[in-house]
Amino acid sequence: MYKKKGVGGIKKSTRPSPRPPRPPPAPPQPTHSLNHHLRFAPLLSAAVEMENIFSQLPQDIIHQIFSRISLQQVIVCRSVSKILNTTLSSPSFTHLLATTSPFPLLALRPPHRYHHLSPSPVLHLFDPTESKWLHFSLSFLPFPSAHPIASASSLGLLYLWADSPSPDSNKSLVVCNPLTRQYKTLPQLGSAWSRHGSVLVDSVNNRVIVLNELAALYYSNSTDSWLKFSSNLPSKPRSPILVSDSIIALCDVGSPWRSQWKLFTCTIQNLQTSQPWNTLEKYEWGDVFDILKRPRLLKGFGNMILMIGGLKSSFSLNASCSTILILKLDLCTLEWGEAGRMPLEMFRCFQESSKFKVFGGGNKVCFSAKRVGRLALWESNEKGKDEWRWIDGVPGNGDGLYRGFLFDARLDASP
């Protein structure tokens, strides 16, 4: 339609034209097709039938049946039905598993800047035997946030820093078994200990040590309190480990422009009497600490310790690294040996990163670095033959510098 506007001519009408009526809404579509229901019907029927079978069996018969399989299979079976979960989590069944071998896993620590955002954290673990990731919920812990840091390997217990429910900024160490959902809270500590202290756990007597450059805290079940001692280390301890009754740590005793690493050791008894640390060295070692860039320690098997670092291509100040080297030290004979050397094609992925992280122990060592996107794993079998492989599908959205620890899962471990 057009209309005149004075003498100037014509223009379109400003009245909107009527809109066509909307079509009626389509009927809602079923969320699952008939084929979908038919496909899962046998599984649902089998689950119901399994529930009926186990509900009619005596509990001790079920215990005897499942005590003959591995712990890994027990953990899987617990998720099959509610009856199995209850039966295989009972104290009487876990008592039967006291002689069962633990389930060795590699656990990830969440990135520091993300842990306060996770009020119900999940422990991500990798099973090297099956090459798959597992996830244990820690939602049973009644704390605003909890940050996994270490484990008592042979005891199957997990240690976490947890925020205090009170308004203060104190932290508490919590020990728990994520499989049985049992936990115990240790006496509170200041938040500075969680930021600057290294937590060491005795896997035999369940003793806990929090160590930094100036002081050490000691806890045991017999005292149920923290005892504080002076550590008097020459510098900040790097990757300290607890072997039997001794603490071993790397310390930099060099100048501000050139590092010089040495091993220091101290028994727990001497630590409580504030006696000085001893240097662990031999003349025959030569330049063993000079060939590695940014070395760190891990506990091996028995009296063996591992030292890992980048193998320097020369002794110059800013020498590049040709690969990553794993050395082993026998504390009985004080002799060094080579345990493993990262293949060159794998090391090229780490070469572009300015630093890398190492965690593990025993015969398994994991490596992570920025922009790599996966973990490198070194394993050594009983015959001393080593194997290198990649671990894909790492959970989380961190910067790639994953940290972690060994965790030997057990159902019979009690905090």
XYZ file of C-alpha atoms in Angstrom, residues 31-366:
336
model
C 14.030 -39.827 24.088
C 14.915 -43.419 23.297
C 13.814 -45.550 20.449
C 12.354 -49.013 20.821
C 15.611 -50.497 19.581
C 17.439 -48.682 22.386
C 15.240 -50.291 25.047
C 15.482 -53.694 23.411
C 19.271 -53.419 23.299
C 19.586 -52.756 27.050
C 16.801 -55.075 28.158
C 19.097 -58.142 28.500
C 21.526 -56.143 30.644
C 18.775 -54.926 32.954
C 17.370 -58.418 33.197
C 20.812 -59.840 34.023
C 21.354 -57.212 36.726
C 18.012 -58.015 38.353
C 18.748 -61.728 38.163
C 22.179 -61.198 39.747
C 20.612 -59.225 42.592
C 18.221 -62.112 43.233
C 21.013 -64.698 43.218
C 23.296 -62.855 45.650
C 20.417 -61.935 47.940
C 19.758 -65.661 48.491
C 23.388 -66.618 49.196
C 24.825 -66.492 52.725
C 27.275 -63.646 53.219
C 30.169 -65.908 54.190
C 29.759 -67.857 50.923
C 29.972 -64.604 48.941
C 33.066 -63.648 50.943
C 34.788 -66.929 50.156
C 33.990 -66.619 46.448
C 35.310 -63.083 46.043
C 38.319 -63.528 48.328
C 39.846 -65.709 45.602
C 40.043 -62.943 43.007
C 42.397 -59.982 42.780
C 41.724 -56.683 44.516
C 41.375 -55.007 41.136
C 38.515 -57.371 40.256
C 36.924 -56.845 43.678
C 36.831 -53.078 43.096
C 35.119 -53.627 39.743
C 32.597 -56.076 41.227
C 31.613 -53.591 43.934
C 30.101 -51.351 41.263
C 27.959 -54.138 39.772
C 25.137 -54.099 42.322
C 24.151 -52.578 45.636
C 24.283 -55.930 47.409
C 27.840 -56.615 46.223
C 28.946 -53.121 47.162
C 27.645 -53.586 50.712
C 28.937 -57.138 51.086
C 32.398 -56.507 49.632
C 32.844 -53.396 51.804
C 32.035 -55.070 55.111
C 34.762 -55.372 57.796
C 34.486 -59.158 57.788
C 35.331 -59.286 54.071
C 38.188 -56.781 54.263
C 39.687 -58.906 57.040
C 39.887 -61.812 54.582
C 41.877 -59.612 52.189
C 44.649 -58.858 54.686
C 47.025 -61.159 52.810
C 45.951 -59.982 49.347
C 48.532 -58.094 47.318
C 47.795 -54.357 47.063
C 46.543 -52.774 43.863
C 49.436 -50.539 42.633
C 48.251 -47.296 41.043
C 49.660 -43.922 40.008
C 47.666 -41.066 41.547
C 47.470 -37.485 40.274
C 47.544 -34.403 42.451
C 45.211 -31.629 41.273
C 46.885 -28.357 40.221
C 47.395 -25.958 43.138
C 45.285 -23.192 41.643
C 42.325 -25.506 41.058
C 42.063 -27.463 44.286
C 40.154 -24.768 46.187
C 37.435 -24.829 43.516
C 36.650 -28.492 44.086
C 34.648 -28.989 47.300
C 34.110 -32.664 46.404
C 37.405 -33.716 44.841
C 37.971 -36.840 42.820
C 41.186 -38.824 42.978
C 42.345 -39.720 39.464
C 44.467 -42.870 39.278
C 46.120 -44.776 36.467
C 46.289 -48.558 36.431
C 49.563 -49.464 34.661
C 48.553 -53.115 34.340
C 45.316 -52.475 32.454
C 46.421 -49.101 31.005
C 43.245 -47.313 32.047
C 42.189 -44.461 34.322
C 40.179 -44.936 37.514
C 38.367 -42.308 39.565
C 37.757 -42.526 43.323
C 35.334 -40.031 44.824
C 36.445 -38.162 47.947
C 33.026 -36.623 48.580
C 32.773 -38.460 51.911
C 35.273 -36.005 53.438
C 33.380 -33.235 55.309
C 35.733 -30.374 54.428
C 35.360 -27.266 52.249
C 38.169 -28.570 50.052
C 40.747 -31.339 50.159
C 43.991 -31.655 48.230
C 45.633 -35.110 47.843
C 49.375 -34.912 48.417
C 50.878 -38.239 49.441
C 50.204 -41.820 50.357
C 51.541 -44.450 52.692
C 52.260 -46.892 49.917
C 52.279 -50.219 51.708
C 49.394 -49.254 54.002
C 46.940 -48.185 51.301
C 46.239 -44.840 52.978
C 45.887 -41.423 51.368
C 46.973 -38.129 52.957
C 45.344 -34.811 52.063
C 45.564 -31.165 53.067
C 42.065 -30.056 54.043
C 40.725 -26.584 54.812
C 39.483 -26.016 58.319
C 35.689 -25.610 58.639
C 36.321 -22.650 60.972
C 36.883 -19.111 59.607
C 40.621 -19.218 60.370
C 43.198 -20.131 57.740
C 44.454 -23.286 59.421
C 44.923 -26.543 57.579
C 44.626 -30.134 58.693
C 46.214 -33.285 57.393
C 43.576 -35.928 56.791
C 44.379 -39.606 56.359
C 41.780 -41.786 54.672
C 41.124 -44.946 52.713
C 39.106 -43.920 49.633
C 37.934 -47.509 49.106
C 36.322 -47.910 52.528
C 35.559 -44.155 52.935
C 37.092 -44.109 56.409
C 39.132 -41.093 57.486
C 40.910 -39.513 60.424
C 41.825 -35.865 60.957
C 45.221 -35.035 62.421
C 45.701 -31.977 64.671
C 45.501 -28.635 62.868
C 48.503 -26.816 61.441
C 49.096 -23.339 60.100
C 48.447 -22.820 56.400
C 52.140 -22.023 55.792
C 53.022 -25.673 56.382
C 50.720 -26.760 53.557
C 52.380 -24.278 51.172
C 56.043 -24.762 52.060
C 56.304 -28.124 53.819
C 57.019 -31.526 52.285
C 54.934 -34.357 53.743
C 56.740 -37.655 54.357
C 54.876 -40.754 55.511
C 56.380 -43.826 57.129
C 54.688 -46.799 55.477
C 55.488 -49.121 58.399
C 54.658 -47.238 61.600
C 52.339 -44.619 60.064
C 54.531 -41.743 61.260
C 54.165 -38.390 59.494
C 56.836 -35.715 59.020
C 56.305 -32.239 57.554
C 59.697 -30.823 56.597
C 61.000 -27.478 55.409
C 64.345 -25.688 55.502
C 64.044 -24.380 59.053
C 61.901 -26.828 60.991
C 60.272 -30.236 61.003
C 56.990 -31.451 62.462
C 56.632 -35.018 63.667
C 53.416 -36.948 64.337
C 52.760 -40.489 65.512
C 49.629 -42.284 66.655
C 51.140 -42.825 70.089
C 51.365 -39.095 70.848
C 48.434 -37.835 68.711
C 50.088 -34.420 68.572
C 52.656 -32.554 66.506
C 56.194 -32.205 67.834
C 58.329 -29.426 66.376
C 62.096 -29.640 65.866
C 64.730 -27.522 64.188
C 65.898 -28.934 60.848
C 68.930 -26.656 60.225
C 69.306 -27.589 56.568
C 71.704 -25.522 54.421
C 68.931 -24.758 51.903
C 65.383 -25.706 51.026
C 65.161 -29.520 50.822
C 64.425 -30.760 47.328
C 62.256 -33.874 46.914
C 62.954 -35.351 50.383
C 62.138 -39.037 50.838
C 61.814 -41.346 53.823
C 63.723 -44.631 53.606
C 63.380 -46.950 56.603
C 64.213 -44.684 59.548
C 66.154 -42.012 57.631
C 65.228 -38.851 55.749
C 67.234 -38.169 52.584
C 67.047 -34.864 50.718
C 68.851 -32.920 48.021
C 70.124 -29.458 48.975
C 71.762 -26.793 46.847
C 74.987 -25.647 48.521
C 76.303 -23.750 45.502
C 76.373 -20.068 44.648
C 73.444 -17.946 43.409
C 74.685 -18.281 39.823
C 75.665 -21.967 39.828
C 73.941 -24.864 41.591
C 75.848 -27.518 43.483
C 73.720 -30.378 44.747
C 74.525 -32.669 47.656
C 72.693 -35.446 49.471
C 71.873 -34.894 53.136
C 70.537 -37.523 55.511
C 69.232 -37.610 59.060
C 67.522 -40.298 61.110
C 64.170 -39.582 62.723
C 65.764 -40.032 66.140
C 68.482 -37.462 65.394
C 65.875 -35.097 63.991
C 64.045 -35.140 67.321
C 67.242 -34.206 69.149
C 68.034 -31.366 66.683
C 71.330 -32.958 65.711
C 72.838 -31.752 62.413
C 72.305 -33.491 59.111
C 75.094 -35.563 57.609
C 76.319 -35.309 54.044
C 75.901 -38.549 52.115
C 78.873 -38.708 49.763
C 81.863 -40.738 48.612
C 85.003 -39.673 46.814
C 84.392 -42.338 44.172
C 81.130 -40.676 43.121
C 83.053 -37.993 41.267
C 80.811 -35.591 39.338
C 77.588 -37.616 39.606
C 75.649 -34.510 40.720
C 77.184 -32.280 38.044
C 75.938 -34.287 35.078
C 72.252 -33.843 35.978
C 70.198 -30.683 35.582
C 67.544 -30.043 38.266
C 67.865 -33.475 39.921
C 65.158 -34.873 42.186
C 64.783 -37.976 44.327
C 62.284 -40.818 44.424
C 62.182 -43.838 46.666
C 63.048 -47.121 44.996
C 62.617 -50.655 46.265
C 64.114 -51.534 49.641
C 67.257 -49.504 50.324
C 67.432 -48.195 46.772
C 66.820 -44.539 45.882
C 66.369 -43.028 42.421
C 67.766 -39.701 41.227
C 66.272 -38.261 38.046
C 67.297 -35.233 36.011
C 68.209 -33.918 32.607
C 71.522 -35.289 31.320
C 73.726 -32.290 30.551
C 75.493 -32.256 27.215
C 78.473 -30.446 28.791
C 79.651 -28.926 32.075
C 79.026 -25.345 30.948
C 76.756 -23.095 32.994
C 73.690 -23.181 30.723
C 74.294 -26.490 29.010
C 71.390 -28.096 27.175
C 70.198 -31.611 27.984
C 70.490 -34.561 25.640
C 67.920 -36.754 27.440
C 66.477 -37.554 30.879
C 68.512 -39.947 33.007
C 67.429 -42.168 35.918
C 70.211 -43.143 38.327
C 69.905 -45.540 41.263
C 71.867 -45.540 44.515
C 72.203 -48.608 46.714
C 72.270 -47.289 50.285
C 73.947 -50.476 51.503
C 76.955 -50.323 49.169
C 76.716 -46.573 48.320
C 77.236 -47.374 44.647
C 75.508 -45.585 41.773
C 74.177 -47.237 38.636
C 72.082 -46.285 35.635
C 68.458 -47.429 35.858
C 67.024 -45.921 32.688
C 67.459 -43.363 29.925
C 64.559 -41.733 28.088
C 64.495 -42.591 24.354
C 65.424 -39.673 22.118
C 62.134 -39.669 20.184
C 60.255 -39.370 23.492
C 62.647 -36.770 24.889
C 62.019 -34.472 21.909
C 58.537 -33.819 23.327
C 60.111 -32.641 26.606
C 62.933 -30.701 24.973
C 60.804 -27.630 24.238
C 59.577 -27.345 27.834
C 61.611 -25.325 30.316
C 60.931 -27.783 33.147
C 59.296 -31.111 33.820
C 57.803 -32.900 36.812
C 58.615 -36.370 38.101
C 56.602 -38.619 40.400
C 56.286 -42.296 41.234
C 58.736 -44.633 42.901
C 59.699 -48.264 43.116
C 59.952 -49.475 39.537
C 57.635 -46.828 38.039
C 58.486 -43.197 37.255
C 56.136 -40.739 35.519
